[in-house]
CSV table of C-alpha atoms in Angstrom, one decimal:
chain,number,residue,atom,x,y,z
A,108,MET,CA,7.2,-6.0,7.7
A,109,SER,CA,3.6,-5.1,8.2
A,110,ASN,CA,2.3,-8.1,6.2
A,111,THR,CA,1.2,-11.1,8.3
A,112,PRO,CA,1.5,-14.6,6.9
A,113,GLU,CA,-2.0,-16.0,6.2
A,114,GLY,CA,-2.6,-19.1,8.4
A,115,PHE,CA,0.9,-19.4,9.6
A,116,THR,CA,2.2,-18.9,13.2
A,117,TYR,CA,5.4,-20.0,14.9
A,118,ARG,CA,6.5,-20.6,18.5
A,119,LEU,CA,9.9,-20.8,20.0
A,120,ARG,CA,10.4,-23.9,22.1
A,121,LYS,CA,12.4,-23.9,25.4
A,122,ASN,CA,15.2,-25.9,23.7
A,123,GLY,CA,15.6,-23.2,20.9
A,124,ASP,CA,13.7,-25.0,18.2
A,125,VAL,CA,11.2,-23.1,16.2
A,126,GLU,CA,7.9,-24.9,15.5
A,127,VAL,CA,6.0,-23.5,12.5
A,128,LEU,CA,2.2,-24.0,12.4
A,129,HIS,CA,-0.3,-23.7,9.6
A,130,HIS,CA,-3.8,-23.2,10.8
A,131,GLY,CA,-2.8,-24.4,14.2
A,132,ARG,CA,-1.3,-27.7,12.9
A,133,PRO,CA,2.5,-28.4,13.0
A,134,ALA,CA,4.0,-27.8,9.6
A,135,SER,CA,7.7,-27.8,10.3
A,136,VAL,CA,10.3,-27.7,13.1
A,137,LEU,CA,13.5,-25.8,12.6
A,138,ARG,CA,16.6,-26.6,14.7
A,139,GLY,CA,20.0,-25.1,15.2
A,140,ALA,CA,21.3,-22.7,12.5
A,141,ALA,CA,18.0,-23.0,10.6
A,142,ALA,CA,16.0,-21.8,13.6
A,143,ALA,CA,18.5,-19.0,14.3
A,144,ARG,CA,18.3,-17.9,10.6
A,145,PHE,CA,14.5,-18.0,10.7
A,146,LEU,CA,14.3,-15.8,13.8
A,147,LEU,CA,16.5,-13.2,12.0
A,148,ASP,CA,14.5,-13.3,8.8
A,149,VAL,CA,11.0,-13.3,10.3
A,150,ASP,CA,11.1,-9.6,11.0
A,151,SER,CA,12.9,-8.5,7.8
A,152,ALA,CA,11.7,-10.9,5.0
A,153,ASP,CA,8.3,-11.3,3.4
A,154,PRO,CA,6.5,-13.3,6.1
A,155,GLN,CA,4.3,-15.3,3.8
A,156,GLU,CA,7.1,-16.2,1.5
A,157,LEU,CA,9.4,-17.1,4.4
A,158,MET,CA,6.7,-19.4,6.0
A,159,ALA,CA,6.0,-21.1,2.7
A,160,ARG,CA,9.7,-21.6,2.1
A,161,VAL,CA,10.4,-23.2,5.5
A,162,THR,CA,7.4,-25.5,5.3
A,163,GLY,CA,8.1,-26.7,1.8
A,164,ASN,CA,5.1,-25.0,0.2
A,165,TYR,CA,7.1,-22.6,-1.9
A,166,ARG,CA,5.9,-21.7,-5.4
A,167,HIS,CA,3.5,-24.6,-6.1
A,168,GLY,CA,0.9,-24.5,-8.9
A,169,ASN,CA,-0.9,-21.2,-8.9
A,170,GLU,CA,2.0,-19.3,-7.4
A,171,ARG,CA,4.3,-20.3,-10.3
A,172,THR,CA,1.7,-19.6,-12.9
A,173,ALA,CA,0.7,-16.2,-11.3
A,174,LYS,CA,4.3,-15.0,-11.5
A,175,ARG,CA,4.1,-15.2,-15.3
A,176,HIS,CA,0.8,-13.3,-15.4
A,177,PRO,CA,1.2,-9.8,-17.1
A,178,ARG,CA,0.1,-7.9,-14.0
A,179,ASN,CA,2.8,-9.6,-11.9
A,180,ARG,CA,5.8,-9.5,-14.3
A,181,ASP,CA,7.3,-6.4,-12.8
A,182,ARG,CA,7.3,-7.8,-9.3
A,183,ARG,CA,10.4,-9.6,-7.8
A,184,GLY,CA,10.1,-13.1,-6.4
């Protein structure tokens, strides 16, 4: 997708682990099947949502509230 995740980057380690960073600081490390799945999804899924999901910051506070806002009701999520 053309969207880029805001503040998130990732790097592939030599051992196959994927380290997810948020503003340059480690946020999560994915190993094995989770790392493989992440690498498949990173090019096809919504990057911001994917990064938030794997770091545990998925749909907190304002994101949950905003989903119920009238302008966002027709969007999937």
